[in-house]
Coordinates of N, CA and C and ligand atoms in Angstrom, one line a residue:
M1 N -28.1 9.9 12.2 CA -29.2 10.7 11.7 C -28.7 12.1 11.4
K2 N -29.2 12.7 10.3 CA -28.9 14.1 10.0 C -30.1 15.0 10.2
F3 N -29.8 16.2 10.5 CA -30.9 17.2 10.7 C -31.8 17.2 9.5
G4 N -31.3 17.2 8.3 CA -32.1 17.2 7.1 C -33.1 16.1 7.0
D5 N -32.8 14.9 7.7 CA -33.7 13.8 7.6 C -35.0 14.1 8.4
T6 N -35.0 15.1 9.2 CA -36.2 15.4 10.0 C -37.1 16.4 9.2
I7 N -36.7 16.9 8.1 CA -37.5 17.8 7.4 C -38.4 17.1 6.4
Q8 N -39.7 17.3 6.6 CA -40.7 16.6 5.8 C -41.1 17.4 4.6
S9 N -41.5 16.7 3.5 CA -42.0 17.5 2.3 C -43.2 16.8 1.7
A10 N -44.0 17.6 1.1 CA -45.2 17.1 0.5 C -45.8 18.2 -0.5
D11 N -46.7 17.8 -1.3 CA -47.4 18.7 -2.1 C -48.3 19.6 -1.3
W12 N -48.1 21.0 -1.4 CA -48.9 21.9 -0.5 C -50.4 21.8 -0.8
K13 N -50.8 21.3 -1.9 CA -52.2 21.2 -2.2 C -52.9 20.1 -1.4
A14 N -52.0 19.1 -1.0 CA -52.6 18.0 -0.3 C -52.2 17.9 1.2
E15 N -51.2 18.7 1.6 CA -50.6 18.7 3.0 C -50.6 20.1 3.5
K16 N -51.3 20.3 4.6 CA -51.5 21.7 5.1 C -50.2 22.3 5.6
H17 N -49.2 21.5 5.9 CA -48.0 22.1 6.5 C -46.9 22.6 5.5
A18 N -47.0 22.0 4.2 CA -46.0 22.3 3.3 C -46.0 23.8 2.9
P19 N -44.9 24.5 3.0 CA -44.9 25.9 2.6 C -45.2 26.2 1.1
V20 N -45.9 27.2 0.8 CA -46.2 27.6 -0.5 C -45.3 28.7 -0.9
I21 N -44.6 28.6 -2.1 CA -43.8 29.6 -2.6 C -44.5 30.2 -3.9
E22 N -44.7 31.5 -3.9 CA -45.2 32.1 -5.0 C -44.2 33.1 -5.5
A23 N -43.6 32.9 -6.7 CA -42.5 33.7 -7.3 C -42.5 33.5 -8.8
P24 N -41.9 34.4 -9.5 CA -41.8 34.2 -10.9 C -41.0 33.0 -11.2
E25 N -41.2 32.4 -12.4 CA -40.3 31.3 -12.8 C -39.0 31.8 -13.4
T26 N -39.1 33.0 -14.0 CA -38.0 33.6 -14.7 C -37.8 35.1 -14.3
V27 N -36.6 35.5 -14.0 CA -36.3 36.9 -13.7 C -35.1 37.3 -14.4
A28 N -34.9 38.6 -14.6 CA -33.6 39.1 -15.1 C -32.6 39.3 -14.0
A29 N -31.3 39.1 -14.3 CA -30.3 39.3 -13.2 C -30.5 40.7 -12.7
G30 N -30.5 40.9 -11.4 CA -30.6 42.2 -10.7 C -32.0 42.8 -10.7
Q31 N -32.9 42.1 -11.3 CA -34.3 42.7 -11.3 C -35.0 42.3 -10.0
V32 N -35.6 43.3 -9.3 CA -36.3 43.0 -8.1 C -37.6 42.3 -8.3
F33 N -37.8 41.3 -7.6 CA -39.1 40.5 -7.8 C -39.6 40.2 -6.4
H34 N -40.8 39.7 -6.3 CA -41.4 39.4 -5.0 C -41.6 37.9 -4.8
V35 N -41.3 37.5 -3.6 CA -41.6 36.1 -3.3 C -42.6 36.1 -2.1
T36 N -43.7 35.4 -2.3 CA -44.7 35.3 -1.2 C -44.6 33.9 -0.6
L37 N -44.6 33.8 0.7 CA -44.5 32.5 1.4 C -45.7 32.4 2.2
S38 N -46.3 31.2 2.3 CA -47.4 31.0 3.2 C -47.5 29.5 3.5
V39 N -48.4 29.3 4.5 CA -48.7 27.9 4.8 C -50.2 27.8 4.9
G40 N -50.8 26.8 4.3 CA -52.3 26.6 4.5 C -53.1 27.2 3.4
K41 N -52.5 27.5 2.2 CA -53.2 28.2 1.1 C -54.4 27.3 0.6
E42 N -54.2 26.0 0.6 CA -55.2 25.1 0.0 C -56.0 24.5 1.2
I43 N -55.3 24.0 2.2 CA -55.9 23.4 3.4 C -55.4 24.2 4.6
P44 N -56.3 25.0 5.2 CA -55.9 25.9 6.3 C -55.2 25.1 7.4
H45 N -54.2 25.7 8.0 CA -53.5 25.1 9.2 C -54.1 25.7 10.4
P46 N -54.3 25.0 11.5 CA -54.8 25.7 12.7 C -53.9 26.8 13.2
N47 N -54.5 27.8 13.8 CA -53.7 28.9 14.3 C -54.3 29.2 15.7
T48 N -53.8 28.4 16.7 CA -54.2 28.5 18.1 C -52.9 28.6 18.9
T49 N -53.1 28.9 20.2 CA -52.0 29.0 21.1 C -51.3 27.6 21.2
E50 N -52.0 26.5 21.1 CA -51.4 25.2 21.2 C -50.8 24.7 19.9
H51 N -51.3 25.2 18.8 CA -50.9 24.6 17.5 C -50.9 25.7 16.4
H52 N -49.7 26.0 15.9 CA -49.6 27.1 14.9 C -48.3 27.0 14.2
I53 N -48.2 27.8 13.1 CA -46.9 27.9 12.4 C -46.1 29.0 13.0
R54 N -44.9 28.6 13.4 CA -44.0 29.6 14.1 C -43.2 30.5 13.2
W55 N -42.7 29.9 12.1 CA -41.9 30.7 11.2 C -41.7 30.0 9.8
I56 N -41.3 30.8 8.9 CA -40.9 30.3 7.5 C -39.6 31.0 7.2
D57 N -38.7 30.1 6.7 CA -37.4 30.6 6.2 C -37.4 30.5 4.7
L58 N -36.7 31.4 4.1 CA -36.5 31.4 2.6 C -35.0 31.3 2.4
Y59 N -34.6 30.4 1.5 CA -33.2 30.2 1.1 C -33.1 30.2 -0.4
F60 N -31.9 30.6 -0.9 CA -31.7 30.5 -2.3 C -30.4 29.7 -2.5
K61 N -30.5 28.7 -3.4 CA -29.4 27.8 -3.7 C -29.1 28.1 -5.2
P62 N -28.0 28.8 -5.4 CA -27.6 29.1 -6.8 C -27.1 27.8 -7.5
E63 N -27.5 27.7 -8.8 CA -27.0 26.5 -9.6 C -25.5 26.5 -9.6
G64 N -24.9 25.3 -9.3 CA -23.5 25.1 -9.4 C -22.7 25.7 -8.2
D65 N -23.5 26.2 -7.2 CA -22.8 26.7 -6.0 C -22.9 25.7 -4.9
K66 N -21.8 25.5 -4.2 CA -21.7 24.5 -3.1 C -22.7 24.9 -2.0
F67 N -22.9 26.2 -1.8 CA -23.6 26.7 -0.6 C -25.0 27.2 -0.8
I68 N -25.7 27.3 0.2 CA -27.1 27.8 0.2 C -27.1 29.1 1.0
Y69 N -28.0 30.0 0.6 CA -28.0 31.4 1.1 C -29.3 31.6 1.8
Q70 N -29.3 32.0 3.0 CA -30.6 32.4 3.7 C -31.0 33.8 3.2
V71 N -32.3 33.9 2.7 CA -32.8 35.1 2.2 C -33.6 35.9 3.2
G72 N -34.4 35.2 4.0 CA -35.2 35.8 5.0 C -35.7 34.8 6.0
H73 N -36.1 35.4 7.2 CA -36.7 34.6 8.3 C -37.9 35.3 8.8
F74 N -39.0 34.7 8.7 CA -40.3 35.4 9.0 C -41.0 34.7 10.1
E75 N -41.1 35.5 11.2 CA -41.7 34.9 12.4 C -43.1 35.3 12.6
F76 N -43.9 34.4 13.1 CA -45.4 34.6 13.4 C -45.6 34.4 14.8
V77 N -45.7 35.5 15.6 CA -45.5 35.3 17.1 C -46.8 35.5 17.9
A78 N -47.9 35.9 17.3 CA -49.1 36.1 18.1 C -50.1 34.9 17.7
H79 N -50.4 34.2 18.8 CA -51.3 33.0 18.5 C -52.4 32.9 19.6
G80 N -53.0 34.1 19.9 CA -54.1 34.1 20.9 C -53.6 34.0 22.4
E81 N -52.3 34.2 22.6 CA -51.9 34.2 24.0 C -52.5 35.4 24.7
S82 N -52.8 35.2 26.0 CA -53.4 36.4 26.7 C -53.4 36.1 28.2
A83 N -53.4 37.1 29.0 CA -53.5 37.0 30.5 C -54.8 36.3 30.8
K84 N -55.8 36.4 29.9 CA -57.1 35.7 30.2 C -57.0 34.2 30.0
G85 N -56.0 33.8 29.2 CA -55.8 32.4 28.9 C -55.5 32.1 27.5
A86 N -55.2 30.9 27.2 CA -54.9 30.5 25.8 C -56.0 30.7 24.9
N87 N -55.7 31.2 23.7 CA -56.7 31.5 22.7 C -57.7 32.7 23.0
Q88 N -57.4 33.3 24.1 CA -58.3 34.4 24.5 C -57.8 35.8 24.1
G89 N -56.5 35.8 23.5 CA -55.9 37.0 23.1 C -56.5 37.6 21.9
P90 N -56.2 38.9 21.6 CA -56.8 39.6 20.5 C -56.1 39.4 19.1
A91 N -54.9 38.7 19.1 CA -54.2 38.7 17.8 C -53.7 37.3 17.5
F92 N -53.8 37.0 16.2 CA -53.4 35.7 15.7 C -52.6 36.0 14.4
T93 N -51.3 36.0 14.4 CA -50.5 36.2 13.2 C -50.8 35.1 12.2
Q94 N -51.0 35.4 10.9 CA -51.2 34.4 9.9 C -49.8 34.1 9.3
P95 N -49.6 32.9 8.9 CA -48.3 32.5 8.3 C -48.2 32.9 6.9
F96 N -47.9 34.2 6.7 CA -47.9 34.8 5.4 C -46.8 35.9 5.3
A97 N -46.0 35.9 4.3 CA -45.0 36.9 4.3 C -44.6 37.2 2.8
T98 N -44.3 38.4 2.5 CA -43.8 38.7 1.1 C -42.5 39.4 1.3
C99 N -41.5 39.1 0.5 CA -40.2 39.8 0.5 C -39.8 40.2 -0.9
A100 N -39.0 41.2 -1.1 CA -38.5 41.6 -2.4 C -37.1 41.1 -2.4
L101 N -36.7 40.6 -3.6 CA -35.4 39.9 -3.8 C -34.9 40.2 -5.1
Q102 N -33.5 40.1 -5.3 CA -32.9 40.1 -6.6 C -31.8 39.1 -6.5
V103 N -31.6 38.4 -7.7 CA -30.5 37.4 -7.7 C -29.6 37.6 -8.9
Q104 N -28.5 37.0 -8.9 CA -27.5 37.1 -10.0 C -27.2 35.8 -10.6
A105 N -28.0 34.8 -10.3 CA -27.8 33.5 -10.9 C -29.1 32.7 -10.9
S106 N -29.2 31.7 -11.8 CA -30.3 30.8 -11.7 C -30.1 29.9 -10.5
G107 N -31.2 29.3 -10.0 CA -31.1 28.4 -8.9 C -32.4 27.9 -8.4
T108 N -32.5 27.7 -7.1 CA -33.7 27.2 -6.5 C -34.1 27.9 -5.3
L109 N -35.3 28.3 -5.2 CA -35.9 28.9 -4.0 C -36.3 27.7 -3.1
I110 N -35.9 27.8 -1.8 CA -36.3 26.7 -0.9 C -36.9 27.4 0.3
A111 N -38.1 26.9 0.7 CA -38.8 27.4 1.9 C -38.9 26.3 2.9
V112 N -38.7 26.7 4.2 CA -38.8 25.7 5.3 C -39.7 26.4 6.3
S113 N -40.7 25.6 6.8 CA -41.6 26.2 7.8 C -41.6 25.3 9.0
L114 N -41.9 25.9 10.1 CA -42.0 25.1 11.4 C -43.4 25.2 12.0
C115 N -44.0 24.0 12.2 CA -45.2 23.9 13.0 C -44.8 23.5 14.4
N116 N -45.3 24.2 15.4 CA -44.8 24.0 16.7 C -45.0 22.5 17.2
I117 N -45.9 21.8 16.6 CA -46.0 20.4 17.1 C -45.8 19.4 16.0
H118 N -45.8 19.8 14.7 CA -45.6 18.8 13.6 C -44.3 19.0 12.8
G119 N -43.4 19.8 13.4 CA -42.0 19.9 12.9 C -41.8 20.7 11.6
L120 N -40.7 20.3 11.0 CA -40.3 21.1 9.8 C -40.8 20.6 8.5
W121 N -41.1 21.5 7.6 CA -41.6 21.1 6.3 C -40.9 22.0 5.3
E122 N -40.6 21.4 4.1 CA -39.9 22.2 3.1 C -40.6 22.1 1.7
S123 N -40.4 23.1 0.9 CA -40.7 23.0 -0.5 C -39.8 23.8 -1.3
S124 N -39.7 23.6 -2.6 CA -38.8 24.4 -3.4 C -39.4 24.6 -4.8
Q125 N -38.7 25.6 -5.4 CA -39.2 26.0 -6.8 C -38.0 26.5 -7.6
P126 N -37.8 26.1 -8.8 CA -36.7 26.6 -9.6 C -36.9 28.0 -10.0
L127 N -35.8 28.7 -10.1 CA -35.8 30.1 -10.5 C -34.8 30.3 -11.6
A128 N -35.2 30.7 -12.8 CA -34.3 30.8 -13.9 C -34.0 32.3 -14.3
L129 N -32.8 32.5 -14.7 CA -32.5 33.9 -15.2 C -32.9 34.0 -16.7
A130 N -33.5 35.1 -17.0 CA -34.0 35.3 -18.4 C -32.8 35.5 -19.3
Ligands
FE1 FE1 -49.4 21.5 12.6

């Protein structure tokens, strides 16, 4: 078995775990653009001490490149934990992050998210140079 075999994928409109990538389809080389990542845009994912999204990673795979490049790692670390007990805390981080990015090649944006009890989920979106 390979690690990649454990990563699930699905249409984010039908599966609450699949990460959502919001980014332009086309950018100019070196132009700064924004990528927004989230989980649960269509079907909300639970956000409790027992069940939540831990992190989302963003990668860029340039066309024709053997390697993949990690662009960002966004952690969501408050899920109602408290001295009073689970879910009694004052803060619940939502699985949402925006980063600014520029690229020098066409390729694919790939997001991977981790649910603490339902594992890894990925989605991807092509990115073309104008
Ligand atoms: Fe889950």
